[in-house]
């Protein structure tokens, strides 16, 4: 059975966001709203379930701007600050749900998240039953093993982000792969037959050694190999102007923009 769902790109910027504080480049100062990129995150919502992928420093404004008041679960791709730095806002979701929030991640991500956000795991609601701090429960997910949250089924896909492991997610024939420089063959095999792919592309060309992200040279190869009907670039830095990127990429490849919505069909794997 297929469940209709919508993916909203809440942010498609790199770790600094665009505009970058103090930068006077044309992308940062040009005023194109599609160059205003918050930190990378997506929301997947069906009629009954909302799943937030990553919870970065912009999550408060993302919730206000894109109109979601709570979510049913938070799923982490990895524990870098631009993906977990807004976890304190989970408190609002605790209040809305009057319940603890389950945070999903692989074991290394959960370990790092628990290390940085230790207080969120403690049972210290106040006497009136108010949620005066975020309250979370960790749930471990395994690489390449599907999990179902409400009526949304996600297939976690393992990739490398520098020395770190990172998870991408496939929902039906949609896949989201942020923060990666290498996708193992076994993971590429799980990404066949996609309608839509959102994929890391931080810059046109990365010249420094030991990259943690993909550049257009590399991302274009992934897109050619995987042949999705449509691909969107994410985690873009201020080196990538929206209009210029649209012009320089093939017809079925586009820069993402904050607020982009994609219809997907969730199904079991
Ligand atoms: Zn990132
Ligand atoms: Zn700039
Ligand atoms: Zn990262």
PDB file of C-alpha atoms and ligand atoms in Angstrom:
ATOM      1  CA  UNK A   1       0.000   0.000   0.000  1.00  0.00           C
ATOM      2  CA  UNK A   2       1.264   3.462  -0.876  1.00  0.00           C
ATOM      3  CA  UNK A   3       0.737   6.404   1.456  1.00  0.00           C
ATOM      4  CA  UNK A   4       0.788   9.895  -0.091  1.00  0.00           C
ATOM      5  CA  UNK A   5       3.186  12.237   1.667  1.00  0.00           C
ATOM      6  CA  UNK A   6       4.799  15.593   1.064  1.00  0.00           C
ATOM      7  CA  UNK A   7       8.449  16.454   1.531  1.00  0.00           C
ATOM      8  CA  UNK A   8       9.190  20.089   2.343  1.00  0.00           C
ATOM      9  CA  UNK A   9      12.748  21.354   2.067  1.00  0.00           C
ATOM     10  CA  UNK A  10      13.057  23.388   5.264  1.00  0.00           C
ATOM     11  CA  UNK A  11      16.639  24.342   4.531  1.00  0.00           C
ATOM     12  CA  UNK A  12      19.146  23.623   1.763  1.00  0.00           C
ATOM     13  CA  UNK A  13      22.113  25.646   2.990  1.00  0.00           C
ATOM     14  CA  UNK A  14      25.489  24.483   4.183  1.00  0.00           C
ATOM     15  CA  UNK A  15      26.665  24.714   7.784  1.00  0.00           C
ATOM     16  CA  UNK A  16      26.970  28.522   7.706  1.00  0.00           C
ATOM     17  CA  UNK A  17      23.725  29.162   5.867  1.00  0.00           C
ATOM     18  CA  UNK A  18      23.320  31.765   3.127  1.00  0.00           C
ATOM     19  CA  UNK A  19      23.737  34.674   3.478  1.00  0.00           C
ATOM     20  CA  UNK A  20      26.906  34.125   5.451  1.00  0.00           C
ATOM     21  CA  UNK A  21      27.327  36.550   8.351  1.00  0.00           C
ATOM     22  CA  UNK A  22      29.537  39.422   7.209  1.00  0.00           C
ATOM     23  CA  UNK A  23      29.819  38.306   3.571  1.00  0.00           C
ATOM     24  CA  UNK A  24      29.362  40.884   0.821  1.00  0.00           C
ATOM     25  CA  UNK A  25      29.359  38.503  -2.166  1.00  0.00           C
ATOM     26  CA  UNK A  26      26.667  38.801  -4.848  1.00  0.00           C
ATOM     27  CA  UNK A  27      24.816  35.681  -3.682  1.00  0.00           C
ATOM     28  CA  UNK A  28      24.698  36.812  -0.052  1.00  0.00           C
ATOM     29  CA  UNK A  29      23.687  40.382  -0.845  1.00  0.00           C
ATOM     30  CA  UNK A  30      21.750  40.002  -4.128  1.00  0.00           C
ATOM     31  CA  UNK A  31      18.361  39.654  -2.481  1.00  0.00           C
ATOM     32  CA  UNK A  32      17.132  36.604  -4.431  1.00  0.00           C
ATOM     33  CA  UNK A  33      14.869  34.810  -1.924  1.00  0.00           C
ATOM     34  CA  UNK A  34      15.935  31.476  -3.431  1.00  0.00           C
ATOM     35  CA  UNK A  35      19.501  32.259  -2.318  1.00  0.00           C
ATOM     36  CA  UNK A  36      18.313  32.603   1.305  1.00  0.00           C
ATOM     37  CA  UNK A  37      19.173  29.153   2.587  1.00  0.00           C
ATOM     38  CA  UNK A  38      18.651  27.909   6.098  1.00  0.00           C
ATOM     39  CA  UNK A  39      20.537  24.932   7.480  1.00  0.00           C
ATOM     40  CA  UNK A  40      19.777  21.579   5.815  1.00  0.00           C
ATOM     41  CA  UNK A  41      16.605  19.828   6.927  1.00  0.00           C
ATOM     42  CA  UNK A  42      13.436  18.323   5.461  1.00  0.00           C
ATOM     43  CA  UNK A  43       9.954  17.590   6.803  1.00  0.00           C
ATOM     44  CA  UNK A  44       8.073  14.504   5.601  1.00  0.00           C
ATOM     45  CA  UNK A  45       4.347  14.601   6.282  1.00  0.00           C
ATOM     46  CA  UNK A  46       1.475  12.251   5.524  1.00  0.00           C
ATOM     47  CA  UNK A  47      -2.135  12.777   6.597  1.00  0.00           C
ATOM     48  CA  UNK A  48      -1.308  11.311  10.021  1.00  0.00           C
ATOM     49  CA  UNK A  49       2.450  11.578  10.556  1.00  0.00           C
ATOM     50  CA  UNK A  50       5.152  14.240  10.519  1.00  0.00           C
ATOM     51  CA  UNK A  51       8.827  13.261  10.541  1.00  0.00           C
ATOM     52  CA  UNK A  52      11.533  15.911  10.872  1.00  0.00           C
ATOM     53  CA  UNK A  53      14.869  14.974   9.333  1.00  0.00           C
ATOM     54  CA  UNK A  54      17.512  16.873  11.344  1.00  0.00           C
ATOM     55  CA  UNK A  55      16.950  19.648  13.811  1.00  0.00           C
ATOM     56  CA  UNK A  56      19.477  22.367  13.037  1.00  0.00           C
ATOM     57  CA  UNK A  57      19.933  25.876  14.409  1.00  0.00           C
ATOM     58  CA  UNK A  58      17.202  27.293  12.123  1.00  0.00           C
ATOM     59  CA  UNK A  59      14.422  24.896  13.184  1.00  0.00           C
ATOM     60  CA  UNK A  60      12.435  27.485  15.122  1.00  0.00           C
ATOM     61  CA  UNK A  61      12.169  29.819  12.144  1.00  0.00           C
ATOM     62  CA  UNK A  62      11.615  26.867   9.791  1.00  0.00           C
ATOM     63  CA  UNK A  63       8.611  25.760  11.875  1.00  0.00           C
ATOM     64  CA  UNK A  64       7.205  29.293  11.947  1.00  0.00           C
ATOM     65  CA  UNK A  65       7.839  29.962   8.262  1.00  0.00           C
ATOM     66  CA  UNK A  66       6.615  26.630   6.895  1.00  0.00           C
ATOM     67  CA  UNK A  67       3.740  26.200   9.311  1.00  0.00           C
ATOM     68  CA  UNK A  68       4.334  23.069  11.345  1.00  0.00           C
ATOM     69  CA  UNK A  69       3.626  23.190  15.058  1.00  0.00           C
ATOM     70  CA  UNK A  70       4.866  19.750  16.047  1.00  0.00           C
ATOM     71  CA  UNK A  71       6.300  16.528  14.662  1.00  0.00           C
ATOM     72  CA  UNK A  72       5.920  12.868  15.623  1.00  0.00           C
ATOM     73  CA  UNK A  73       9.616  12.026  15.468  1.00  0.00           C
ATOM     74  CA  UNK A  74      13.020  13.555  14.821  1.00  0.00           C
ATOM     75  CA  UNK A  75      15.405  11.517  12.670  1.00  0.00           C
ATOM     76  CA  UNK A  76      19.065  12.521  12.565  1.00  0.00           C
ATOM     77  CA  UNK A  77      21.356  12.047   9.591  1.00  0.00           C
ATOM     78  CA  UNK A  78      24.428  12.684  11.784  1.00  0.00           C
ATOM     79  CA  UNK A  79      25.396  14.769  14.799  1.00  0.00           C
ATOM     80  CA  UNK A  80      27.093  17.820  13.278  1.00  0.00           C
ATOM     81  CA  UNK A  81      26.040  21.131  14.815  1.00  0.00           C
ATOM     82  CA  UNK A  82      24.194  22.322  11.703  1.00  0.00           C
ATOM     83  CA  UNK A  83      21.928  19.241  12.037  1.00  0.00           C
ATOM     84  CA  UNK A  84      21.344  19.051  15.812  1.00  0.00           C
ATOM     85  CA  UNK A  85      21.943  22.640  16.935  1.00  0.00           C
ATOM     86  CA  UNK A  86      18.213  23.381  17.252  1.00  0.00           C
ATOM     87  CA  UNK A  87      17.378  20.375  19.416  1.00  0.00           C
ATOM     88  CA  UNK A  88      16.377  22.633  22.297  1.00  0.00           C
ATOM     89  CA  UNK A  89      13.261  23.553  20.282  1.00  0.00           C
ATOM     90  CA  UNK A  90      12.044  19.965  20.708  1.00  0.00           C
ATOM     91  CA  UNK A  91      10.604  21.339  23.935  1.00  0.00           C
ATOM     92  CA  UNK A  92       7.837  22.975  21.874  1.00  0.00           C
ATOM     93  CA  UNK A  93       6.981  19.608  20.350  1.00  0.00           C
ATOM     94  CA  UNK A  94       6.941  18.024  23.830  1.00  0.00           C
ATOM     95  CA  UNK A  95       4.405  20.656  24.879  1.00  0.00           C
ATOM     96  CA  UNK A  96       2.277  20.187  21.745  1.00  0.00           C
ATOM     97  CA  UNK A  97       2.310  16.375  22.013  1.00  0.00           C
ATOM     98  CA  UNK A  98       2.348  16.289  25.825  1.00  0.00           C
ATOM     99  CA  UNK A  99       4.826  13.463  25.404  1.00  0.00           C
ATOM    100  CA  UNK A 100       8.485  12.643  25.094  1.00  0.00           C
ATOM    101  CA  UNK A 101      10.024  12.898  21.625  1.00  0.00           C
ATOM    102  CA  UNK A 102      11.734   9.913  20.040  1.00  0.00           C
ATOM    103  CA  UNK A 103      14.992  10.875  18.321  1.00  0.00           C
ATOM    104  CA  UNK A 104      16.223   8.302  15.822  1.00  0.00           C
ATOM    105  CA  UNK A 105      19.809   7.919  14.668  1.00  0.00           C
ATOM    106  CA  UNK A 106      22.555   5.401  14.166  1.00  0.00           C
ATOM    107  CA  UNK A 107      24.552   4.419  17.232  1.00  0.00           C
ATOM    108  CA  UNK A 108      27.403   6.920  16.711  1.00  0.00           C
ATOM    109  CA  UNK A 109      24.971   9.772  16.078  1.00  0.00           C
ATOM    110  CA  UNK A 110      22.954   8.949  19.195  1.00  0.00           C
ATOM    111  CA  UNK A 111      26.120   8.652  21.276  1.00  0.00           C
ATOM    112  CA  UNK A 112      27.314  12.087  20.161  1.00  0.00           C
ATOM    113  CA  UNK A 113      23.834  13.604  20.521  1.00  0.00           C
ATOM    114  CA  UNK A 114      23.493  12.192  24.061  1.00  0.00           C
ATOM    115  CA  UNK A 115      26.950  13.506  24.928  1.00  0.00           C
ATOM    116  CA  UNK A 116      26.074  17.043  23.832  1.00  0.00           C
ATOM    117  CA  UNK A 117      22.434  17.073  24.945  1.00  0.00           C
ATOM    118  CA  UNK A 118      22.636  14.899  28.051  1.00  0.00           C
ATOM    119  CA  UNK A 119      20.058  16.961  29.973  1.00  0.00           C
ATOM    120  CA  UNK A 120      17.337  16.198  27.408  1.00  0.00           C
ATOM    121  CA  UNK A 121      17.395  12.531  28.399  1.00  0.00           C
ATOM    122  CA  UNK A 122      16.712  13.120  32.102  1.00  0.00           C
ATOM    123  CA  UNK A 123      13.275  12.847  33.642  1.00  0.00           C
ATOM    124  CA  UNK A 124      12.893  16.281  35.166  1.00  0.00           C
ATOM    125  CA  UNK A 125       9.513  17.691  34.199  1.00  0.00           C
ATOM    126  CA  UNK A 126       8.334  20.192  36.755  1.00  0.00           C
ATOM    127  CA  UNK A 127       5.594  19.536  39.273  1.00  0.00           C
ATOM    128  CA  UNK A 128       2.867  21.127  37.192  1.00  0.00           C
ATOM    129  CA  UNK A 129       3.474  18.706  34.357  1.00  0.00           C
ATOM    130  CA  UNK A 130       4.934  21.426  32.150  1.00  0.00           C
ATOM    131  CA  UNK A 131       7.780  20.687  29.818  1.00  0.00           C
ATOM    132  CA  UNK A 132      10.409  23.194  30.880  1.00  0.00           C
ATOM    133  CA  UNK A 133      13.188  21.502  28.914  1.00  0.00           C
ATOM    134  CA  UNK A 134      13.291  19.183  25.905  1.00  0.00           C
ATOM    135  CA  UNK A 135      12.649  15.548  26.812  1.00  0.00           C
ATOM    136  CA  UNK A 136      13.874  12.933  24.356  1.00  0.00           C
ATOM    137  CA  UNK A 137      14.186   9.177  24.043  1.00  0.00           C
ATOM    138  CA  UNK A 138      16.824   7.717  21.726  1.00  0.00           C
ATOM    139  CA  UNK A 139      15.945   5.011  19.226  1.00  0.00           C
ATOM    140  CA  UNK A 140      18.705   3.310  17.305  1.00  0.00           C
ATOM    141  CA  UNK A 141      18.365   2.694  13.605  1.00  0.00           C
ATOM    142  CA  UNK A 142      20.502   0.343  11.563  1.00  0.00           C
ATOM    143  CA  UNK A 143      22.145   1.162   8.277  1.00  0.00           C
ATOM    144  CA  UNK A 144      20.160  -0.052   5.288  1.00  0.00           C
ATOM    145  CA  UNK A 145      17.309  -1.477   7.439  1.00  0.00           C
ATOM    146  CA  UNK A 146      13.861   0.110   6.970  1.00  0.00           C
ATOM    147  CA  UNK A 147      11.942   1.657   9.841  1.00  0.00           C
ATOM    148  CA  UNK A 148       8.331   2.812   9.981  1.00  0.00           C
ATOM    149  CA  UNK A 149       7.199   5.879  11.926  1.00  0.00           C
ATOM    150  CA  UNK A 150       3.416   6.229  11.897  1.00  0.00           C
ATOM    151  CA  UNK A 151       2.556   5.465   8.283  1.00  0.00           C
ATOM    152  CA  UNK A 152       5.852   6.691   6.811  1.00  0.00           C
ATOM    153  CA  UNK A 153       8.509   4.090   5.982  1.00  0.00           C
ATOM    154  CA  UNK A 154      12.112   5.213   5.675  1.00  0.00           C
ATOM    155  CA  UNK A 155      15.016   3.182   4.364  1.00  0.00           C
ATOM    156  CA  UNK A 156      18.231   4.491   5.980  1.00  0.00           C
ATOM    157  CA  UNK A 157      21.056   4.538   3.445  1.00  0.00           C
ATOM    158  CA  UNK A 158      24.631   4.621   4.659  1.00  0.00           C
ATOM    159  CA  UNK A 159      27.136   7.088   3.211  1.00  0.00           C
ATOM    160  CA  UNK A 160      30.477   8.596   4.268  1.00  0.00           C
ATOM    161  CA  UNK A 161      30.913  12.247   5.300  1.00  0.00           C
ATOM    162  CA  UNK A 162      34.658  12.562   5.744  1.00  0.00           C
ATOM    163  CA  UNK A 163      35.493  10.007   8.397  1.00  0.00           C
ATOM    164  CA  UNK A 164      31.938  10.058   9.724  1.00  0.00           C
ATOM    165  CA  UNK A 165      29.088   7.777   8.814  1.00  0.00           C
ATOM    166  CA  UNK A 166      25.953   9.585   7.712  1.00  0.00           C
ATOM    167  CA  UNK A 167      22.462   8.360   6.864  1.00  0.00           C
ATOM    168  CA  UNK A 168      20.427   9.288   3.849  1.00  0.00           C
ATOM    169  CA  UNK A 169      16.809   8.167   3.602  1.00  0.00           C
ATOM    170  CA  UNK A 170      14.671   6.664   0.858  1.00  0.00           C
ATOM    171  CA  UNK A 171      10.891   7.094   1.078  1.00  0.00           C
ATOM    172  CA  UNK A 172       9.170   5.291  -1.793  1.00  0.00           C
ATOM    173  CA  UNK A 173      10.892   6.531  -4.938  1.00  0.00           C
ATOM    174  CA  UNK A 174      12.298   9.653  -3.263  1.00  0.00           C
ATOM    175  CA  UNK A 175      15.726   9.827  -1.601  1.00  0.00           C
ATOM    176  CA  UNK A 176      17.437  12.464   0.535  1.00  0.00           C
ATOM    177  CA  UNK A 177      21.233  12.307   0.766  1.00  0.00           C
ATOM    178  CA  UNK A 178      22.763  15.299   2.527  1.00  0.00           C
ATOM    179  CA  UNK A 179      26.290  15.679   3.914  1.00  0.00           C
ATOM    180  CA  UNK A 180      28.229  13.013   2.037  1.00  0.00           C
ATOM    181  CA  UNK A 181      31.305  12.753  -0.130  1.00  0.00           C
ATOM    182  CA  UNK A 182      31.182   9.012  -0.782  1.00  0.00           C
ATOM    183  CA  UNK A 183      28.250   6.635  -1.296  1.00  0.00           C
ATOM    184  CA  UNK A 184      29.246   2.950  -1.136  1.00  0.00           C
ATOM    185  CA  UNK A 185      28.186   0.674  -3.992  1.00  0.00           C
ATOM    186  CA  UNK A 186      25.789  -1.237  -1.714  1.00  0.00           C
ATOM    187  CA  UNK A 187      24.036   2.038  -0.907  1.00  0.00           C
ATOM    188  CA  UNK A 188      23.905   3.160  -4.529  1.00  0.00           C
ATOM    189  CA  UNK A 189      22.170  -0.157  -5.224  1.00  0.00           C
ATOM    190  CA  UNK A 190      19.389   0.904  -2.827  1.00  0.00           C
ATOM    191  CA  UNK A 191      18.854   4.137  -4.762  1.00  0.00           C
ATOM    192  CA  UNK A 192      17.787   2.708  -8.093  1.00  0.00           C
ATOM    193  CA  UNK A 193      14.572   3.756  -9.858  1.00  0.00           C
ATOM    194  CA  UNK A 194      14.142   7.118  -8.119  1.00  0.00           C
ATOM    195  CA  UNK A 195      11.637   9.727  -9.181  1.00  0.00           C
ATOM    196  CA  UNK A 196      13.301  12.441  -7.116  1.00  0.00           C
ATOM    197  CA  UNK A 197      16.695  12.687  -5.466  1.00  0.00           C
ATOM    198  CA  UNK A 198      17.881  15.486  -3.176  1.00  0.00           C
ATOM    199  CA  UNK A 199      21.642  15.288  -2.931  1.00  0.00           C
ATOM    200  CA  UNK A 200      24.657  17.034  -1.417  1.00  0.00           C
ATOM    201  CA  UNK A 201      26.449  19.585  -3.597  1.00  0.00           C
ATOM    202  CA  UNK A 202      28.276  22.161  -1.508  1.00  0.00           C
ATOM    203  CA  UNK A 203      30.226  23.892  -4.261  1.00  0.00           C
ATOM    204  CA  UNK A 204      31.140  23.706  -7.940  1.00  0.00           C
ATOM    205  CA  UNK A 205      34.557  22.279  -7.191  1.00  0.00           C
ATOM    206  CA  UNK A 206      36.222  21.314  -3.932  1.00  0.00           C
ATOM    207  CA  UNK A 207      39.973  21.626  -4.267  1.00  0.00           C
ATOM    208  CA  UNK A 208      41.132  21.070  -0.690  1.00  0.00           C
ATOM    209  CA  UNK A 209      42.085  17.540   0.434  1.00  0.00           C
ATOM    210  CA  UNK A 210      39.919  15.144   2.493  1.00  0.00           C
ATOM    211  CA  UNK A 211      36.530  16.492   1.453  1.00  0.00           C
ATOM    212  CA  UNK A 212      33.513  15.820   3.608  1.00  0.00           C
ATOM    213  CA  UNK A 213      31.029  16.998   0.992  1.00  0.00           C
ATOM    214  CA  UNK A 214      30.400  16.526  -2.684  1.00  0.00           C
ATOM    215  CA  UNK A 215      31.040  19.101  -5.398  1.00  0.00           C
ATOM    216  CA  UNK A 216      29.240  19.412  -8.719  1.00  0.00           C
ATOM    217  CA  UNK A 217      31.911  17.351 -10.512  1.00  0.00           C
ATOM    218  CA  UNK A 218      31.138  14.415  -8.225  1.00  0.00           C
ATOM    219  CA  UNK A 219      27.403  15.000  -7.715  1.00  0.00           C
ATOM    220  CA  UNK A 220      26.873  15.084 -11.488  1.00  0.00           C
ATOM    221  CA  UNK A 221      28.413  11.579 -11.677  1.00  0.00           C
ATOM    222  CA  UNK A 222      26.057  10.268  -8.982  1.00  0.00           C
ATOM    223  CA  UNK A 223      23.074  11.784 -10.782  1.00  0.00           C
ATOM    224  CA  UNK A 224      24.156  10.298 -14.090  1.00  0.00           C
ATOM    225  CA  UNK A 225      24.685   6.893 -12.513  1.00  0.00           C
ATOM    226  CA  UNK A 226      21.430   6.857 -10.506  1.00  0.00           C
ATOM    227  CA  UNK A 227      19.376   8.523 -13.253  1.00  0.00           C
ATOM    228  CA  UNK A 228      16.533   9.904 -11.124  1.00  0.00           C
ATOM    229  CA  UNK A 229      13.776  11.637 -13.084  1.00  0.00           C
ATOM    230  CA  UNK A 230      14.534  14.851 -11.171  1.00  0.00           C
ATOM    231  CA  UNK A 231      17.441  15.801  -8.899  1.00  0.00           C
ATOM    232  CA  UNK A 232      17.742  18.741  -6.521  1.00  0.00           C
ATOM    233  CA  UNK A 233      21.004  19.955  -4.990  1.00  0.00           C
ATOM    234  CA  UNK A 234      21.209  20.665  -1.271  1.00  0.00           C
ATOM    235  CA  UNK A 235      23.686  21.766   1.418  1.00  0.00           C
ATOM    236  CA  UNK A 236      24.746  24.472  -1.028  1.00  0.00           C
ATOM    237  CA  UNK A 237      27.204  27.130   0.032  1.00  0.00           C
ATOM    238  CA  UNK A 238      27.070  30.800  -0.979  1.00  0.00           C
ATOM    239  CA  UNK A 239      29.321  29.907  -3.931  1.00  0.00           C
ATOM    240  CA  UNK A 240      26.236  28.544  -5.681  1.00  0.00           C
ATOM    241  CA  UNK A 241      23.882  31.184  -7.028  1.00  0.00           C
ATOM    242  CA  UNK A 242      20.352  29.873  -7.637  1.00  0.00           C
ATOM    243  CA  UNK A 243      19.904  31.236 -11.164  1.00  0.00           C
ATOM    244  CA  UNK A 244      23.461  30.407 -12.210  1.00  0.00           C
ATOM    245  CA  UNK A 245      23.096  26.844 -10.892  1.00  0.00           C
ATOM    246  CA  UNK A 246      19.777  26.400 -12.683  1.00  0.00           C
ATOM    247  CA  UNK A 247      21.452  27.553 -15.909  1.00  0.00           C
ATOM    248  CA  UNK A 248      24.601  25.434 -15.554  1.00  0.00           C
ATOM    249  CA  UNK A 249      22.980  22.094 -14.683  1.00  0.00           C
ATOM    250  CA  UNK A 250      21.044  19.706 -16.984  1.00  0.00           C
ATOM    251  CA  UNK A 251      17.295  20.214 -17.459  1.00  0.00           C
ATOM    252  CA  UNK A 252      16.320  17.581 -14.866  1.00  0.00           C
ATOM    253  CA  UNK A 253      18.710  18.946 -12.203  1.00  0.00           C
ATOM    254  CA  UNK A 254      17.840  21.988 -10.104  1.00  0.00           C
ATOM    255  CA  UNK A 255      19.152  23.770  -7.063  1.00  0.00           C
ATOM    256  CA  UNK A 256      16.752  23.179  -4.182  1.00  0.00           C
ATOM    257  CA  UNK A 257      15.294  26.187  -2.393  1.00  0.00           C
ATOM    258  CA  UNK A 258      13.841  26.553   1.071  1.00  0.00           C
ATOM    259  CA  UNK A 259      10.124  25.814   0.897  1.00  0.00           C
ATOM    260  CA  UNK A 260      10.376  23.448  -2.084  1.00  0.00           C
ATOM    261  CA  UNK A 261       7.638  20.789  -1.837  1.00  0.00           C
ATOM    262  CA  UNK A 262       7.790  17.351  -3.419  1.00  0.00           C
ATOM    263  CA  UNK A 263       4.947  14.800  -3.515  1.00  0.00           C
ATOM    264  CA  UNK A 264       6.076  11.288  -2.619  1.00  0.00           C
ATOM    265  CA  UNK A 265       4.447   7.904  -2.013  1.00  0.00           C
ATOM    266  CA  UNK A 266       5.623   6.065   1.091  1.00  0.00           C
ATOM    267  CA  UNK A 267       5.579   2.270   0.910  1.00  0.00           C
ATOM    268  CA  UNK A 268       7.247  -0.620   2.679  1.00  0.00           C
ATOM    269  CA  UNK A 269      10.551  -1.980   1.391  1.00  0.00           C
TER     270      UNK A 269
HETATM  271 ZN1  LIG B   1      25.665  19.745   7.324  1.00  0.00          ZN
HETATM  272 ZN1  LIG B   2      28.621  35.253   0.376  1.00  0.00          ZN
HETATM  273 ZN1  LIG B   3      27.839  17.368   8.470  1.00  0.00          ZN
END
